[in-house]
PDB file of C-alpha atoms in Angstrom:
ATOM      1  CA  MET A  21     145.071  25.526  47.887  1.00 45.00           C
ATOM      2  CA  GLU A  22     145.634  29.009  48.447  1.00 48.00           C
ATOM      3  CA  GLU A  23     142.748  30.707  50.404  1.00 54.00           C
ATOM      4  CA  THR A  24     142.249  34.650  50.347  1.00 63.00           C
ATOM      5  CA  LEU A  25     139.452  36.325  52.336  1.00 66.00           C
ATOM      6  CA  THR A  26     137.824  39.056  51.150  1.00 77.00           C
ATOM      7  CA  LEU A  27     136.447  42.267  53.321  1.00 82.00           C
ATOM      8  CA  LYS A  28     132.706  40.992  52.662  1.00 82.00           C
ATOM      9  CA  GLU A  29     133.844  37.427  53.955  1.00 78.00           C
ATOM     10  CA  LEU A  30     135.496  39.058  57.595  1.00 84.00           C
ATOM     11  CA  PHE A  31     132.226  41.197  57.603  1.00 88.00           C
ATOM     12  CA  GLN A  32     129.895  38.151  57.667  1.00 85.00           C
ATOM     13  CA  ALA A  33     132.136  36.333  60.007  1.00 84.00           C
ATOM     14  CA  LEU A  34     131.643  38.808  62.850  1.00 89.00           C
ATOM     15  CA  LYS A  35     127.975  39.237  61.660  1.00 90.00           C
ATOM     16  CA  LYS A  36     127.462  35.757  62.143  1.00 88.00           C
ATOM     17  CA  ARG A  37     128.809  35.531  65.542  1.00 90.00           C
ATOM     18  CA  LEU A  38     127.620  39.171  66.438  1.00 94.00           C
ATOM     19  CA  TRP A  39     125.666  37.703  70.213  1.00 94.00           C
ATOM     20  CA  LEU A  40     129.360  36.106  71.139  1.00 94.00           C
ATOM     21  CA  ILE A  41     130.788  39.618  70.675  1.00 95.00           C
ATOM     22  CA  ALA A  42     128.123  41.301  72.824  1.00 96.00           C
ATOM     23  CA  LEU A  43     128.500  38.425  75.596  1.00 97.00           C
ATOM     24  CA  ILE A  44     131.940  38.484  75.696  1.00 97.00           C
ATOM     25  CA  THR A  45     132.211  42.348  75.940  1.00 97.00           C
ATOM     26  CA  VAL A  46     129.330  42.774  78.426  1.00 97.00           C
ATOM     27  CA  ILE A  47     130.850  39.936  80.857  1.00 97.00           C
ATOM     28  CA  THR A  48     134.494  42.187  80.343  1.00 97.00           C
ATOM     29  CA  ALA A  49     132.793  45.449  81.131  1.00 97.00           C
ATOM     30  CA  THR A  50     130.798  43.845  84.072  1.00 97.00           C
ATOM     31  CA  VAL A  51     133.714  42.508  85.773  1.00 97.00           C
ATOM     32  CA  SER A  52     135.572  45.842  85.237  1.00 96.00           C
ATOM     33  CA  ALA A  53     132.860  47.644  86.651  1.00 96.00           C
ATOM     34  CA  VAL A  54     132.720  45.059  89.731  1.00 97.00           C
ATOM     35  CA  LEU A  55     136.634  45.155  90.297  1.00 96.00           C
ATOM     36  CA  THR A  56     136.394  49.013  90.050  1.00 94.00           C
ATOM     37  CA  PHE A  57     133.119  49.660  92.726  1.00 94.00           C
ATOM     38  CA  PHE A  58     133.857  47.106  95.242  1.00 94.00           C
ATOM     39  CA  VAL A  59     137.464  45.225  95.088  1.00 95.00           C
ATOM     40  CA  LEU A  60     139.910  48.066  94.092  1.00 94.00           C
ATOM     41  CA  THR A  61     140.662  50.255  97.033  1.00 94.00           C
ATOM     42  CA  PRO A  62     140.189  54.147  96.379  1.00 95.00           C
ATOM     43  CA  MET A  63     143.682  56.165  96.514  1.00 96.00           C
ATOM     44  CA  TYR A  64     143.527  59.711  97.685  1.00 96.00           C
ATOM     45  CA  ASP A  65     146.551  62.265  96.886  1.00 95.00           C
ATOM     46  CA  VAL A  66     147.079  65.641  98.905  1.00 96.00           C
ATOM     47  CA  LYS A  67     150.383  67.548  98.111  1.00 95.00           C
ATOM     48  CA  THR A  68     152.339  69.868  99.898  1.00 96.00           C
ATOM     49  CA  GLN A  69     154.611  72.563  98.632  1.00 95.00           C
ATOM     50  CA  LEU A  70     157.936  73.867  99.606  1.00 93.00           C
ATOM     51  CA  LEU A  71     160.183  77.265  98.026  1.00 90.00           C
ATOM     52  CA  VAL A  72     163.676  76.194  97.445  1.00 83.00           C
ATOM     53  CA  ASN A  73     166.278  79.649  97.647  1.00 75.00           C
ATOM     54  CA  GLN A  74     169.818  80.410  98.238  1.00 59.00           C
ATOM     55  CA  THR A  75     170.441  82.244 101.727  1.00 55.00           C
ATOM     56  CA  LYS A  76     170.673  85.647 101.018  1.00 51.00           C
ATOM     57  CA  SER A  77     170.193  88.988 102.976  1.00 44.00           C
ATOM     58  CA  GLU A  78     167.377  91.440 102.833  1.00 42.00           C
ATOM     59  CA  GLN A  79     169.552  94.146 101.010  1.00 40.00           C
ATOM     60  CA  GLN A  80     171.092  91.231  97.997  1.00 49.00           C
ATOM     61  CA  ILE A  81     168.990  90.583  95.249  1.00 51.00           C
ATOM     62  CA  TYR A  82     168.750  87.807  92.985  1.00 52.00           C
ATOM     63  CA  ASN A  83     170.012  87.054  89.188  1.00 58.00           C
ATOM     64  CA  THR A  84     169.302  85.026  86.624  1.00 60.00           C
ATOM     65  CA  THR A  85     172.408  82.634  87.286  1.00 66.00           C
ATOM     66  CA  GLU A  86     171.591  82.236  90.901  1.00 63.00           C
ATOM     67  CA  LEU A  87     168.185  81.184  90.290  1.00 62.00           C
ATOM     68  CA  GLN A  88     169.600  78.712  87.501  1.00 67.00           C
ATOM     69  CA  ALA A  89     171.583  77.476  90.593  1.00 66.00           C
ATOM     70  CA  ASN A  90     168.303  76.969  92.800  1.00 64.00           C
ATOM     71  CA  VAL A  91     166.567  75.300  90.110  1.00 68.00           C
ATOM     72  CA  GLN A  92     169.705  72.548  89.818  1.00 74.00           C
ATOM     73  CA  LEU A  93     170.004  72.457  93.030  1.00 81.00           C
ATOM     74  CA  ILE A  94     166.435  71.399  93.435  1.00 83.00           C
ATOM     75  CA  ASN A  95     167.121  67.996  91.276  1.00 84.00           C
ATOM     76  CA  THR A  96     169.030  67.382  94.135  1.00 87.00           C
ATOM     77  CA  TYR A  97     166.507  68.075  96.936  1.00 89.00           C
ATOM     78  CA  ASN A  98     164.118  66.226  94.971  1.00 90.00           C
ATOM     79  CA  VAL A  99     166.326  62.765  95.699  1.00 91.00           C
ATOM     80  CA  ILE A 100     167.078  63.706  99.250  1.00 93.00           C
ATOM     81  CA  ILE A 101     163.470  64.298  99.819  1.00 95.00           C
ATOM     82  CA  LYS A 102     162.512  60.393  98.891  1.00 94.00           C
ATOM     83  CA  SER A 103     165.688  59.170 100.540  1.00 94.00           C
ATOM     84  CA  PRO A 104     165.858  56.409 103.636  1.00 94.00           C
ATOM     85  CA  THR A 105     167.218  59.087 105.644  1.00 93.00           C
ATOM     86  CA  VAL A 106     163.960  60.997 105.478  1.00 96.00           C
ATOM     87  CA  LEU A 107     161.441  58.354 105.290  1.00 96.00           C
ATOM     88  CA  ASP A 108     162.795  56.284 107.697  1.00 96.00           C
ATOM     89  CA  LYS A 109     162.237  59.676 110.039  1.00 96.00           C
ATOM     90  CA  VAL A 110     158.729  60.196 108.862  1.00 96.00           C
ATOM     91  CA  ARG A 111     157.596  56.566 109.181  1.00 96.00           C
ATOM     92  CA  LYS A 112     158.846  56.754 112.987  1.00 96.00           C
ATOM     93  CA  ASN A 113     157.235  59.819 113.795  1.00 96.00           C
ATOM     94  CA  LEU A 114     154.318  59.114 112.573  1.00 96.00           C
ATOM     95  CA  ASN A 115     154.262  55.457 113.900  1.00 95.00           C
ATOM     96  CA  LEU A 116     153.568  53.723 110.452  1.00 94.00           C
ATOM     97  CA  GLU A 117     153.976  50.217 109.987  1.00 92.00           C
ATOM     98  CA  ARG A 118     154.798  50.054 106.335  1.00 92.00           C
ATOM     99  CA  ASN A 119     158.754  50.311 105.886  1.00 93.00           C
ATOM    100  CA  ALA A 120     160.602  53.196 103.550  1.00 92.00           C
ATOM    101  CA  ASP A 121     160.187  51.437 100.424  1.00 94.00           C
ATOM    102  CA  GLU A 122     157.075  51.183 100.660  1.00 95.00           C
ATOM    103  CA  LEU A 123     156.543  54.923 101.887  1.00 96.00           C
ATOM    104  CA  ASN A 124     158.719  55.827  98.828  1.00 95.00           C
ATOM    105  CA  LYS A 125     156.393  54.174  96.415  1.00 95.00           C
ATOM    106  CA  GLN A 126     153.400  56.469  97.874  1.00 96.00           C
ATOM    107  CA  ILE A 127     155.327  59.614  97.446  1.00 96.00           C
ATOM    108  CA  SER A 128     156.356  61.354  94.653  1.00 95.00           C
ATOM    109  CA  VAL A 129     158.381  64.707  94.019  1.00 94.00           C
ATOM    110  CA  THR A 130     157.798  67.173  91.117  1.00 90.00           C
ATOM    111  CA  SER A 131     158.659  70.823  90.365  1.00 86.00           C
ATOM    112  CA  ALA A 132     157.653  72.882  87.450  1.00 78.00           C
ATOM    113  CA  GLU A 133     160.563  73.529  84.891  1.00 75.00           C
ATOM    114  CA  GLU A 134     162.922  76.658  85.441  1.00 72.00           C
ATOM    115  CA  SER A 135     160.793  76.878  89.075  1.00 79.00           C
ATOM    116  CA  GLN A 136     161.775  76.973  92.631  1.00 83.00           C
ATOM    117  CA  ILE A 137     158.695  75.382  93.925  1.00 89.00           C
ATOM    118  CA  VAL A 138     158.598  71.679  94.710  1.00 92.00           C
ATOM    119  CA  GLU A 139     155.524  69.555  95.319  1.00 95.00           C
ATOM    120  CA  ILE A 140     155.766  66.742  97.376  1.00 96.00           C
ATOM    121  CA  VAL A 141     152.420  64.596  96.615  1.00 97.00           C
ATOM    122  CA  VAL A 142     151.140  61.621  98.565  1.00 97.00           C
ATOM    123  CA  GLU A 143     148.885  58.983  97.655  1.00 97.00           C
ATOM    124  CA  ASP A 144     147.328  56.771 100.325  1.00 96.00           C
ATOM    125  CA  LYS A 145     143.756  55.163 100.999  1.00 95.00           C
ATOM    126  CA  SER A 146     143.256  57.955 103.641  1.00 95.00           C
ATOM    127  CA  PRO A 147     143.073  61.216 102.442  1.00 96.00           C
ATOM    128  CA  GLU A 148     143.677  62.614 106.394  1.00 96.00           C
ATOM    129  CA  MET A 149     147.122  60.121 106.286  1.00 97.00           C
ATOM    130  CA  ALA A 150     147.973  61.297 102.851  1.00 96.00           C
ATOM    131  CA  ALA A 151     148.188  64.738 104.425  1.00 97.00           C
ATOM    132  CA  LYS A 152     150.220  63.672 107.703  1.00 97.00           C
ATOM    133  CA  ILE A 153     152.624  62.013 105.493  1.00 97.00           C
ATOM    134  CA  ALA A 154     153.013  64.959 103.287  1.00 97.00           C
ATOM    135  CA  ASN A 155     153.666  67.897 106.315  1.00 97.00           C
ATOM    136  CA  GLU A 156     155.764  65.339 107.964  1.00 97.00           C
ATOM    137  CA  THR A 157     157.989  64.503 104.839  1.00 97.00           C
ATOM    138  CA  ALA A 158     158.373  68.446 104.041  1.00 96.00           C
ATOM    139  CA  LYS A 159     159.121  69.145 108.017  1.00 96.00           C
ATOM    140  CA  VAL A 160     161.842  66.104 108.062  1.00 96.00           C
ATOM    141  CA  PHE A 161     163.248  67.030 104.977  1.00 95.00           C
ATOM    142  CA  LYS A 162     163.726  71.106 105.716  1.00 93.00           C
ATOM    143  CA  ALA A 163     165.668  69.918 109.126  1.00 92.00           C
ATOM    144  CA  GLU A 164     167.637  67.153 107.151  1.00 92.00           C
ATOM    145  CA  VAL A 165     168.727  69.240 104.385  1.00 90.00           C
ATOM    146  CA  SER A 166     170.132  71.800 106.575  1.00 87.00           C
ATOM    147  CA  LYS A 167     172.325  69.287 108.269  1.00 88.00           C
ATOM    148  CA  VAL A 168     173.384  67.338 105.218  1.00 85.00           C
ATOM    149  CA  MET A 169     174.111  70.290 103.008  1.00 83.00           C
ATOM    150  CA  ASN A 170     174.434  73.317 105.719  1.00 80.00           C
ATOM    151  CA  VAL A 171     172.147  75.364 104.137  1.00 78.00           C
ATOM    152  CA  ASP A 172     168.757  76.855 105.436  1.00 82.00           C
ATOM    153  CA  ASN A 173     167.186  77.774 102.182  1.00 84.00           C
ATOM    154  CA  VAL A 174     163.806  75.374 102.024  1.00 88.00           C
ATOM    155  CA  ASN A 175     160.378  76.834 103.597  1.00 91.00           C
ATOM    156  CA  ILE A 176     157.433  75.303 103.475  1.00 93.00           C
ATOM    157  CA  LEU A 177     155.219  77.469 101.001  1.00 93.00           C
ATOM    158  CA  SER A 178     151.810  75.551 101.757  1.00 94.00           C
ATOM    159  CA  LYS A 179     150.686  72.707 103.951  1.00 95.00           C
ATOM    160  CA  ALA A 180     148.682  69.820 103.488  1.00 95.00           C
ATOM    161  CA  VAL A 181     145.000  70.001 103.593  1.00 94.00           C
ATOM    162  CA  VAL A 182     142.198  67.610 103.086  1.00 94.00           C
ATOM    163  CA  LYS A 183     139.549  69.383 100.840  1.00 90.00           C
ATOM    164  CA  GLU A 184     135.947  68.535 101.540  1.00 88.00           C
ATOM    165  CA  ASN A 185     134.089  65.847  99.190  1.00 88.00           C
ATOM    166  CA  ILE A 186     137.575  65.066  97.769  1.00 92.00           C
ATOM    167  CA  ASN A 187     137.610  62.492  95.283  1.00 92.00           C
ATOM    168  CA  PRO A 188     139.850  59.839  94.673  1.00 94.00           C
ATOM    169  CA  VAL A 189     142.578  59.820  91.951  1.00 94.00           C
ATOM    170  CA  LYS A 190     142.194  56.230  91.056  1.00 92.00           C
ATOM    171  CA  PRO A 191     140.572  53.934  90.525  1.00 93.00           C
ATOM    172  CA  ILE A 192     138.593  55.846  87.640  1.00 94.00           C
ATOM    173  CA  PRO A 193     135.273  54.010  86.929  1.00 94.00           C
ATOM    174  CA  ALA A 194     135.040  55.582  83.363  1.00 95.00           C
ATOM    175  CA  LEU A 195     138.337  54.780  82.356  1.00 96.00           C
ATOM    176  CA  ASN A 196     138.395  50.892  83.781  1.00 96.00           C
ATOM    177  CA  ILE A 197     134.760  50.225  82.382  1.00 97.00           C
ATOM    178  CA  LEU A 198     136.134  51.196  79.070  1.00 98.00           C
ATOM    179  CA  ILE A 199     139.554  48.953  78.594  1.00 97.00           C
ATOM    180  CA  GLY A 200     137.184  46.706  79.693  1.00 97.00           C
ATOM    181  CA  ILE A 201     135.188  47.155  76.682  1.00 97.00           C
ATOM    182  CA  VAL A 202     137.866  47.365  74.542  1.00 98.00           C
ATOM    183  CA  ILE A 203     139.745  44.175  75.869  1.00 98.00           C
ATOM    184  CA  GLY A 204     135.903  42.544  75.587  1.00 97.00           C
ATOM    185  CA  LEU A 205     136.261  43.413  71.924  1.00 97.00           C
ATOM    186  CA  ILE A 206     139.605  42.337  71.375  1.00 97.00           C
ATOM    187  CA  ILE A 207     138.920  39.165  72.567  1.00 97.00           C
ATOM    188  CA  SER A 208     135.471  38.585  71.192  1.00 95.00           C
ATOM    189  CA  ILE A 209     136.469  39.157  67.906  1.00 94.00           C
ATOM    190  CA  ALA A 210     139.781  37.292  67.985  1.00 94.00           C
ATOM    191  CA  THR A 211     137.643  34.345  69.159  1.00 94.00           C
ATOM    192  CA  ALA A 212     134.437  34.700  66.412  1.00 91.00           C
ATOM    193  CA  PHE A 213     137.608  34.932  63.339  1.00 89.00           C
ATOM    194  CA  VAL A 214     139.156  31.687  65.255  1.00 89.00           C
ATOM    195  CA  LEU A 215     135.685  29.897  65.100  1.00 88.00           C
ATOM    196  CA  GLU A 216     134.666  30.801  61.740  1.00 80.00           C
ATOM    197  CA  PHE A 217     138.441  30.228  59.880  1.00 80.00           C
ATOM    198  CA  SER A 218     139.040  27.214  61.775  1.00 81.00           C
ATOM    199  CA  ASP A 219     135.383  25.167  60.721  1.00 70.00           C
ATOM    200  CA  LYS A 220     136.498  23.837  57.077  1.00 67.00           C
ATOM    201  CA  SER A 221     133.322  21.468  57.350  1.00 68.00           C
ATOM    202  CA  ILE A 222     131.051  21.993  53.972  1.00 65.00           C
ATOM    203  CA  LYS A 223     127.622  23.483  54.470  1.00 62.00           C
ATOM    204  CA  THR A 224     126.602  24.650  51.529  1.00 67.00           C
ATOM    205  CA  GLU A 225     127.227  24.258  47.556  1.00 62.00           C
ATOM    206  CA  VAL A 226     129.108  27.485  47.790  1.00 65.00           C
ATOM    207  CA  ASP A 227     131.588  26.016  50.292  1.00 62.00           C
ATOM    208  CA  ILE A 228     132.160  23.251  47.491  1.00 60.00           C
ATOM    209  CA  GLU A 229     133.304  25.793  45.192  1.00 63.00           C
ATOM    210  CA  LYS A 230     135.340  27.603  47.555  1.00 62.00           C
ATOM    211  CA  TYR A 231     137.429  24.798  49.337  1.00 60.00           C
ATOM    212  CA  LEU A 232     137.294  21.941  46.520  1.00 61.00           C
ATOM    213  CA  ASP A 233     137.475  24.292  43.479  1.00 64.00           C
ATOM    214  CA  LEU A 234     134.788  22.207  41.733  1.00 64.00           C
ATOM    215  CA  PRO A 235     131.637  23.641  39.744  1.00 70.00           C
ATOM    216  CA  VAL A 236     128.348  22.799  40.780  1.00 63.00           C
ATOM    217  CA  MET A 237     126.350  21.182  38.495  1.00 62.00           C
ATOM    218  CA  GLY A 238     122.743  21.051  40.294  1.00 62.00           C
ATOM    219  CA  VAL A 239     121.571  20.715  43.805  1.00 64.00           C
ATOM    220  CA  ILE A 240     119.462  17.730  45.064  1.00 65.00           C
ATOM    221  CA  ALA A 241     116.601  19.346  47.320  1.00 66.00           C
ATOM    222  CA  ASN A 242     115.906  17.980  50.504  1.00 64.00           C
ATOM    223  CA  ILE A 243     112.716  16.458  51.726  1.00 61.00           C
ATOM    224  CA  GLU A 244     111.764  19.398  53.465  1.00 61.00           C
ATOM    225  CA  ASP A 245     112.645  21.367  50.912  1.00 55.00           C
ATOM    226  CA  ILE A 246     109.772  19.575  48.447  1.00 54.00           C
ATOM    227  CA  PRO A 247     106.191  21.818  48.810  1.00 58.00           C
ATOM    228  CA  VAL A 248     103.515  19.951  50.827  1.00 54.00           C
ATOM    229  CA  SER A 249     101.000  20.335  48.154  1.00 56.00           C
ATOM    230  CA  SER A 250     103.063  18.789  45.706  1.00 51.00           C
ATOM    231  CA  SER A 251     103.965  15.684  47.804  1.00 51.00           C
ATOM    232  CA  ARG A 252      99.918  15.159  47.913  1.00 54.00           C
ATOM    233  CA  SER A 253      99.398  15.459  44.599  1.00 54.00           C
ATOM    234  CA  SER A 254     102.129  12.828  43.898  1.00 54.00           C
ATOM    235  CA  ARG A 255     100.294  10.338  45.950  1.00 55.00           C
ATOM    236  CA  VAL A 256      97.189  10.948  44.622  1.00 50.00           C
ATOM    237  CA  SER A 257      98.624  10.366  41.272  1.00 55.00           C
ATOM    238  CA  ASN A 258     100.127   7.155  42.227  1.00 54.00           C
ATOM    239  CA  GLN A 259      97.166   5.776  44.031  1.00 55.00           C
ATOM    240  CA  ALA A 260      94.787   6.298  40.651  1.00 48.00           C
ATOM    241  CA  SER A 261      97.793   4.554  38.766  1.00 51.00           C
ATOM    242  CA  SER A 262      97.320   1.708  41.203  1.00 51.00           C
ATOM    243  CA  ARG A 263      93.865   1.521  40.707  1.00 49.00           C
ATOM    244  CA  VAL A 264      93.504   1.665  37.408  1.00 43.00           C
ATOM    245  CA  ARG A 265      95.983  -1.149  36.888  1.00 46.00           C
ATOM    246  CA  GLY A 266      94.144  -3.227  39.088  1.00 46.00           C
ATOM    247  CA  GLU A 267      90.947  -2.897  37.208  1.00 47.00           C
ATOM    248  CA  SER A 268      92.825  -3.776  33.782  1.00 45.00           C
ATOM    249  CA  ILE A 269      93.956  -7.145  35.714  1.00 46.00           C
ATOM    250  CA  GLY A 270      90.657  -7.650  37.345  1.00 47.00           C
ATOM    251  CA  SER A 271      88.949  -7.663  33.631  1.00 49.00           C
TER     252      SER A 271
END
């Protein structure tokens, strides 16, 4: 028999197992909070800035075409900054135990559109180490690019420094807890629907009409449904009838 679910039935299913939804949501939010504050390692980021331009004498002036060439050159420099040639030297200079691939994952290179500024951003569990890696990367890149491309057009605009009371960039407690709540709601609501609509047992007369498509002619009350006063009066009436029958037989 084809069954259709109404919006009312869906809300009733959720209301019936509201305790389960709340329990699972609280558990997932708590687990997310514990992981955020006690398990996950805080990560900090520090950045240094480079200025890229073409070598010019003091008397020469930059025009639009030259600026465009500088911007295009930055795309090439972005690749060189994260190349093994640069990162291997950074790793050796700082005596880092991590390899070049691991160091590559910590470094991101960005540049604003139509800008000659390149930012080297480094993430690390230690903000001091992040600053050292950023500054050393900029220093090594500046030296290497002059050898590889035979140009000297990179200047360190600002060195990476660790600010006071620096906050970690991740994990973000509020975001992680919110994700935990959303995951908990999804899991709990799905569980509530599965439990509700996989249960085909007949509990009420409404279920008979719904699942068997049969009309309900009447309902037989349980013993618990009969009022106590009615039960007592019935026993008294039966006892009185017994006495009357006994007297009639004895006479």
